[in-house]
Amino acid sequence: MTTRIFDGRRRVDAIAADGRGVAYGDGLFETMRVHRGTVPWWDAHWARLQHGAQRLHLRLPEPRQVREEAADLFANDDSANDRGGVLKLIVTRGGGGRGYAPPAAAEPSWLLSRYPVPVAVADGLRARWCETRLASQPLLAGIKHCNRLEQVLARAECIEAGVDEGLMRDLDGNVVSATSANLFVFRDGRWLTPLLDRCGVAGVCRAQLLPALQAREARLDTAALEAADAVFLCNAVRGILPLARLGARAWPAHPAIAAARVALARRHPAFALDVEHP
Amino acid sequence: MTTRIFDGRRRVDAIAADGRGVAYGDGLFETMRVHRGTVPWWDAHWARLQHGAQRLHLRLPEPRQVREEAADLFANDDSANDRGGVLKLIVTRGGGGRGYAPPAAAEPSWLLSRYPVPVAVADGLRARWCETRLASQPLLAGIKHCNRLEQVLARAECIEAGVDEGLMRDLDGNVVSATSANLFVFRDGRWLTPLLDRCGVAGVCRAQLLPALQAREARLDTAALEAADAVFLCNAVRGILPLARLGARAWPAHPAIAAARVALARRHPAFALDVEHP
């Protein structure tokens, strides 16, 4: 990992000790694929960040500076890994006192980090239903904020159970997403994806796939998901990840998923690689 | 503010850039009063921290080292301010990669900060009902974790509205707490305080007052609170803070609150000062 830290426009050596990120998770983040020096759907990532910043009344850094610094972080790529990498941007409200009150004139603090692309999963993911539920909070639903204890707990369950991913429900039993991916379900010849008006993150890859697959948003319960003909998870780093097992339920490879991967590859060549080299 | 930062047992210069605090709010905190070099109810603060650590499967630093460092942070007190100060401890899960998965062997990172005691409010607080609601999440209810965007948003409302504090409800309309204090309501000659099984922080001062006031935990709606004969807020830094106004509703000084302040002062002399010098 390589990380650069900024306070407003200035590059700094360290995260401020009075930072609101560490104190309250008072920030937003984006996790992006980098492919041959470009970020697929950069504008969509930035738009989601802006949407989150409006909800949290939080200032963002200058987008031009973020892009330039991100490009610089990947500039010395030796091409040994031509799949590129992963770029993570965290923006916090900056420094500011002991209390919850957001300072009126806080400069945002931000971090840019570079990571390798996770290894591809050849045969589809094994998942479980997480015991950890997602709380309903319409004010925070959809945005990619830094209050993620639910996901941390859910992910710990997956490790404990030895599965690749976990599917999460809200407290009413509605299926929402995986711990770090959205999900699509194929039923009766069409794609559905859970509504995210109460919780969950509205993924950038999900937003690409909604029109590409003519998918519909819906409330889904566990029975609806388990009865599906095919299920995949998706995010902007890994693209489409077919679900192979969920407890006792197994799904063989399905042509609708192969077609969805082709549709995603048409949206950005970064995800064509996954199709060619599974 | 003075802050010391630790990685496991080692004192370090800066918060790690891959820290899970800033990434996910993956931590816990305690905010404590310091009075003549001692922390009122230290054991209760530590017990709540341990309870939170169990829920989040998070390691804590050695309590002896935390106490020694805290004492050292206040050792050079020049007695100009004999009310002491405020000690804030943040414990995060430490460093660990890009993903939600908690690292198996993470050393906790922790920060100790010293702040002045907030100025006393002479005539009771003016409050409002916050629009921001608290999500129900039994897994996180009661513990003092670092996922605090709801409180940040609620506090921003208070500043915008020019009031001292905000009262918060859950999405079902149950009264829970203020943004940074618990609350007690006096009705029909006895004290009630909201149940915290779905959201809210189980305050250390609240735990002192429950037996001292023979108070009862209950679900309260806004009408029940507004019909109360007296209301106060409380936390371990400021003790008891009478509520004077809530929108159009005004409460004059009430002898039950004066009695509650005496009861709290009996529990710790730090809070006698507030009674003597309001």
CSV table of C-alpha atoms in Angstrom, one decimal, chain B:
chain,number,residue,atom,x,y,z
B,1,MET,CA,-5.8,20.0,23.1
B,2,THR,CA,-2.9,17.7,23.8
B,3,THR,CA,-2.9,14.2,22.2
B,4,ARG,CA,-0.7,11.2,22.6
B,5,ILE,CA,-0.9,8.4,20.1
B,6,PHE,CA,-0.1,4.7,20.7
B,7,ASP,CA,0.3,1.6,18.6
B,8,GLY,CA,-0.2,-1.3,20.9
B,9,ARG,CA,2.3,-0.5,23.8
B,10,ARG,CA,4.5,1.8,21.7
B,11,ARG,CA,4.0,5.6,21.7
B,12,VAL,CA,4.1,6.8,18.1
B,13,ASP,CA,4.2,10.2,16.4
B,14,ALA,CA,1.2,9.8,14.1
B,15,ILE,CA,-2.0,7.9,13.3
B,16,ALA,CA,-1.3,5.1,10.8
B,17,ALA,CA,-2.5,5.9,7.3
B,18,ASP,CA,-4.0,2.4,7.0
B,19,GLY,CA,-5.8,2.8,10.3
B,20,ARG,CA,-9.2,1.3,10.6
B,21,GLY,CA,-10.4,4.2,12.6
B,22,VAL,CA,-10.4,6.7,9.8
B,23,ALA,CA,-11.5,4.1,7.2
B,24,TYR,CA,-14.5,2.7,9.0
B,25,GLY,CA,-14.9,4.3,12.4
B,26,ASP,CA,-13.8,0.9,13.6
B,27,GLY,CA,-13.3,1.7,17.3
B,28,LEU,CA,-14.6,2.8,20.6
B,29,PHE,CA,-14.2,5.9,22.8
B,30,GLU,CA,-14.7,7.2,26.3
B,31,THR,CA,-14.9,10.8,27.3
B,32,MET,CA,-14.1,11.3,31.0
B,33,ARG,CA,-14.0,14.0,33.5
B,34,VAL,CA,-10.7,14.6,35.3
B,35,HIS,CA,-11.1,16.1,38.8
B,36,ARG,CA,-8.0,16.8,40.9
B,37,GLY,CA,-6.0,14.2,39.0
B,38,THR,CA,-8.6,11.4,39.3
B,39,VAL,CA,-11.2,10.2,36.9
B,40,PRO,CA,-14.7,9.8,38.4
B,41,TRP,CA,-16.0,6.3,37.8
B,42,TRP,CA,-12.9,5.1,35.9
B,43,ASP,CA,-13.9,1.5,36.5
B,44,ALA,CA,-17.3,2.1,34.9
B,45,HIS,CA,-15.7,3.7,31.9
B,46,TRP,CA,-13.3,0.8,31.5
B,47,ALA,CA,-16.1,-1.7,31.9
B,48,ARG,CA,-18.2,-0.1,29.2
B,49,LEU,CA,-15.1,-0.1,26.9
B,50,GLN,CA,-14.6,-3.8,27.6
B,51,HIS,CA,-18.3,-4.4,26.9
B,52,GLY,CA,-17.9,-2.6,23.5
B,53,ALA,CA,-14.7,-4.5,22.8
B,54,GLN,CA,-16.5,-7.8,23.3
B,55,ARG,CA,-19.3,-6.8,20.9
B,56,LEU,CA,-16.8,-5.6,18.2
B,57,HIS,CA,-14.3,-8.4,18.9
B,58,LEU,CA,-11.7,-5.7,19.3
B,59,ARG,CA,-8.6,-5.8,21.5
B,60,LEU,CA,-8.0,-3.1,24.1
B,61,PRO,CA,-4.7,-1.7,25.3
B,62,GLU,CA,-3.4,-2.6,28.8
B,63,PRO,CA,-5.6,-0.7,31.3
B,64,ARG,CA,-2.6,0.0,33.5
B,65,GLN,CA,-0.7,1.7,30.7
B,66,VAL,CA,-3.7,3.8,29.8
B,67,ARG,CA,-4.1,4.9,33.4
B,68,GLU,CA,-0.5,5.8,33.7
B,69,GLU,CA,-0.4,7.7,30.5
B,70,ALA,CA,-3.6,9.5,31.4
B,71,ALA,CA,-2.2,10.5,34.8
B,72,ASP,CA,1.0,11.8,33.1
B,73,LEU,CA,-1.1,13.8,30.6
B,74,PHE,CA,-2.6,15.7,33.6
B,75,ALA,CA,0.4,15.6,35.9
B,76,ASN,CA,1.7,19.1,35.0
B,77,ASP,CA,-1.6,20.7,35.9
B,78,ASP,CA,-0.7,24.2,37.2
B,79,SER,CA,-3.9,24.2,39.4
B,80,ALA,CA,-5.0,27.4,37.8
B,81,ASN,CA,-7.9,25.3,36.7
B,82,ASP,CA,-8.7,23.1,39.7
B,83,ARG,CA,-11.8,21.7,38.0
B,84,GLY,CA,-9.4,19.4,36.1
B,85,GLY,CA,-10.3,18.7,32.5
B,86,VAL,CA,-11.6,16.2,30.1
B,87,LEU,CA,-9.8,13.1,29.0
B,88,LYS,CA,-10.8,11.4,25.8
B,89,LEU,CA,-9.6,7.9,24.9
B,90,ILE,CA,-10.2,6.5,21.4
B,91,VAL,CA,-9.3,2.9,20.8
B,92,THR,CA,-9.3,1.6,17.2
B,93,ARG,CA,-8.8,-1.9,15.8
B,94,GLY,CA,-5.4,-0.7,14.5
B,95,GLY,CA,-4.1,-0.9,10.9
B,96,GLY,CA,-5.2,-3.4,8.4
B,97,GLY,CA,-5.6,-3.4,4.7
B,98,ARG,CA,-8.2,-2.1,2.4
B,99,GLY,CA,-11.2,-4.4,3.2
B,100,TYR,CA,-13.7,-4.6,5.9
B,101,ALA,CA,-12.2,-7.9,7.2
B,102,PRO,CA,-10.8,-7.3,10.7
B,103,PRO,CA,-7.1,-8.5,10.7
B,104,ALA,CA,-6.7,-11.5,13.0
B,105,ALA,CA,-3.7,-10.1,15.0
B,106,ALA,CA,-4.2,-6.3,14.9
B,107,GLU,CA,-2.6,-4.3,17.7
B,108,PRO,CA,-5.1,-1.7,18.8
B,109,SER,CA,-4.2,1.9,18.1
B,110,TRP,CA,-5.2,4.4,20.8
B,111,LEU,CA,-5.2,8.1,21.4
B,112,LEU,CA,-5.4,10.0,24.7
B,113,SER,CA,-6.4,13.7,24.5
B,114,ARG,CA,-6.8,16.3,27.1
B,115,TYR,CA,-9.3,19.1,26.8
B,116,PRO,CA,-10.7,21.9,29.1
B,117,VAL,CA,-14.0,21.3,30.9
B,118,PRO,CA,-16.8,23.0,29.0
B,119,VAL,CA,-18.2,26.1,30.6
B,120,ALA,CA,-21.2,25.5,32.8
B,121,VAL,CA,-24.7,26.5,31.7
B,122,ALA,CA,-26.3,28.6,34.4
B,123,ASP,CA,-30.0,28.6,33.6
B,124,GLY,CA,-30.7,25.3,31.9
B,125,LEU,CA,-30.4,24.3,28.3
B,126,ARG,CA,-32.5,25.2,25.3
B,127,ALA,CA,-33.1,22.2,23.1
B,128,ARG,CA,-35.0,21.1,20.0
B,129,TRP,CA,-36.3,17.9,18.6
B,130,CYS,CA,-33.7,16.8,16.0
B,131,GLU,CA,-35.0,15.8,12.6
B,132,THR,CA,-32.1,13.3,12.4
B,133,ARG,CA,-33.3,10.0,13.8
B,134,LEU,CA,-31.3,7.2,15.4
B,135,ALA,CA,-31.3,3.9,13.5
B,136,SER,CA,-32.2,0.8,15.5
B,137,GLN,CA,-29.2,-1.5,15.6
B,138,PRO,CA,-29.2,-3.8,18.7
B,139,LEU,CA,-25.7,-5.0,17.9
B,140,LEU,CA,-24.3,-1.5,18.5
B,141,ALA,CA,-26.8,-0.1,21.0
B,142,GLY,CA,-25.5,1.0,24.3
B,143,ILE,CA,-21.8,0.9,23.4
B,144,LYS,CA,-19.7,4.0,22.7
B,145,HIS,CA,-18.4,3.2,19.2
B,146,CYS,CA,-16.9,5.5,16.7
B,147,ASN,CA,-19.7,5.4,14.1
B,148,ARG,CA,-21.3,8.7,14.9
B,149,LEU,CA,-22.5,10.3,11.7
B,150,GLU,CA,-26.1,10.5,13.1
B,151,GLN,CA,-24.9,12.5,16.1
B,152,VAL,CA,-22.8,14.8,13.8
B,153,LEU,CA,-25.8,15.5,11.7
B,154,ALA,CA,-28.0,16.1,14.7
B,155,ARG,CA,-25.5,18.4,16.3
B,156,ALA,CA,-25.3,20.4,13.0
B,157,GLU,CA,-29.0,20.9,13.3
B,158,CYS,CA,-28.6,22.3,16.8
B,159,ILE,CA,-26.0,24.8,15.6
B,160,GLU,CA,-28.2,25.8,12.7
B,161,ALA,CA,-31.1,26.3,15.0
B,162,GLY,CA,-29.1,28.2,17.7
B,163,VAL,CA,-30.0,25.8,20.5
B,164,ASP,CA,-27.7,24.2,23.1
B,165,GLU,CA,-28.7,20.6,22.5
B,166,GLY,CA,-30.9,18.4,20.5
B,167,LEU,CA,-33.2,15.5,21.6
B,168,MET,CA,-33.1,12.5,19.4
B,169,ARG,CA,-35.7,9.9,18.6
B,170,ASP,CA,-35.5,6.5,16.9
B,171,LEU,CA,-37.3,6.0,13.6
B,172,ASP,CA,-40.4,4.7,15.5
B,173,GLY,CA,-40.6,8.0,17.4
B,174,ASN,CA,-39.3,6.8,20.7
B,175,VAL,CA,-37.2,9.3,22.6
B,176,VAL,CA,-33.6,8.0,23.1
B,177,SER,CA,-31.2,10.7,24.3
B,178,ALA,CA,-29.7,14.1,23.5
B,179,THR,CA,-26.9,14.2,20.9
B,180,SER,CA,-24.2,13.9,23.6
B,181,ALA,CA,-26.0,13.2,26.8
B,182,ASN,CA,-28.6,10.8,28.3
B,183,LEU,CA,-31.8,12.2,29.6
B,184,PHE,CA,-34.1,11.7,32.6
B,185,VAL,CA,-37.7,12.7,32.8
B,186,PHE,CA,-39.7,13.4,36.1
B,187,ARG,CA,-43.3,12.4,35.9
B,188,ASP,CA,-45.8,11.6,38.6
B,189,GLY,CA,-43.2,11.9,41.3
B,190,ARG,CA,-40.6,9.6,39.8
B,191,TRP,CA,-37.7,9.5,37.3
B,192,LEU,CA,-37.8,7.7,34.0
B,193,THR,CA,-35.0,7.3,31.4
B,194,PRO,CA,-35.3,5.9,27.9
B,195,LEU,CA,-34.5,2.2,27.3
B,196,LEU,CA,-31.3,1.9,25.2
B,197,ASP,CA,-31.8,-1.6,23.8
B,198,ARG,CA,-32.1,-0.5,20.1
B,199,CYS,CA,-29.8,2.6,19.9
B,200,GLY,CA,-28.2,5.2,22.0
B,201,VAL,CA,-25.2,5.2,24.4
B,202,ALA,CA,-25.5,3.7,27.9
B,203,GLY,CA,-23.9,6.6,29.7
B,204,VAL,CA,-21.7,6.2,32.8
B,205,CYS,CA,-23.4,9.1,34.5
B,206,ARG,CA,-26.8,7.6,33.7
B,207,ALA,CA,-25.7,4.3,35.3
B,208,GLN,CA,-24.8,6.2,38.5
B,209,LEU,CA,-28.1,8.0,38.5
B,210,LEU,CA,-30.4,5.1,37.8
B,211,PRO,CA,-30.0,3.6,41.3
B,212,ALA,CA,-29.4,7.0,43.0
B,213,LEU,CA,-32.7,8.3,41.8
B,214,GLN,CA,-34.5,4.9,41.8
B,215,ALA,CA,-35.2,5.7,38.2
B,216,ARG,CA,-36.9,3.3,35.8
B,217,GLU,CA,-36.1,2.6,32.2
B,218,ALA,CA,-39.0,3.0,29.8
B,219,ARG,CA,-40.1,3.7,26.3
B,220,LEU,CA,-41.0,7.4,26.1
B,221,ASP,CA,-42.6,9.3,23.2
B,222,THR,CA,-42.4,13.0,22.6
B,223,ALA,CA,-45.7,13.7,24.3
B,224,ALA,CA,-44.6,11.9,27.4
B,225,LEU,CA,-41.4,14.0,27.5
B,226,GLU,CA,-43.2,17.3,26.9
B,227,ALA,CA,-45.7,16.5,29.6
B,228,ALA,CA,-43.0,15.9,32.2
B,229,ASP,CA,-42.6,18.0,35.3
B,230,ALA,CA,-38.9,18.3,34.8
B,231,VAL,CA,-36.2,17.0,32.4
B,232,PHE,CA,-32.5,16.9,32.7
B,233,LEU,CA,-29.6,15.7,30.4
B,234,CYS,CA,-26.5,14.1,31.9
B,235,ASN,CA,-23.1,12.8,31.0
B,236,ALA,CA,-19.9,12.0,32.7
B,237,VAL,CA,-18.2,15.2,31.8
B,238,ARG,CA,-20.9,17.8,32.7
B,239,GLY,CA,-23.0,15.9,35.2
B,240,ILE,CA,-26.6,17.0,35.3
B,241,LEU,CA,-27.8,19.7,32.9
B,242,PRO,CA,-31.4,20.8,33.5
B,243,LEU,CA,-33.6,21.4,30.4
B,244,ALA,CA,-35.1,24.8,30.4
B,245,ARG,CA,-36.8,25.0,27.0
B,246,LEU,CA,-37.8,22.6,24.2
B,247,GLY,CA,-39.3,24.6,21.4
B,248,ALA,CA,-42.3,26.4,23.0
B,249,ARG,CA,-42.3,24.3,26.1
B,250,ALA,CA,-40.5,25.8,29.1
B,251,TRP,CA,-39.6,24.3,32.4
B,252,PRO,CA,-38.9,26.4,35.5
B,253,ALA,CA,-36.3,25.2,38.0
B,254,HIS,CA,-37.6,22.1,39.8
B,255,PRO,CA,-36.7,20.8,43.3
B,256,ALA,CA,-36.5,17.3,41.9
B,257,ILE,CA,-33.6,18.4,39.7
B,258,ALA,CA,-31.9,20.1,42.6
B,259,ALA,CA,-32.2,16.9,44.6
B,260,ALA,CA,-30.8,14.9,41.7
B,261,ARG,CA,-27.8,17.1,41.6
B,262,VAL,CA,-27.2,16.6,45.3
B,263,ALA,CA,-27.5,12.8,44.7
B,264,LEU,CA,-24.9,13.0,41.9
B,265,ALA,CA,-22.6,15.1,44.0
B,266,ARG,CA,-22.7,12.4,46.7
B,267,ARG,CA,-21.6,9.9,44.0
B,268,HIS,CA,-18.6,12.0,43.1
B,269,PRO,CA,-17.3,15.4,44.4
B,270,ALA,CA,-16.4,16.5,40.9
B,271,PHE,CA,-20.1,17.2,40.4
B,272,ALA,CA,-20.5,19.0,43.7
B,273,LEU,CA,-18.6,21.9,42.1
B,274,ASP,CA,-21.4,22.4,39.6
B,275,VAL,CA,-23.9,22.6,42.5
B,276,GLU,CA,-21.8,25.1,44.4
B,277,HIS,CA,-20.9,27.3,41.5
B,278,PRO,CA,-23.6,26.9,38.9
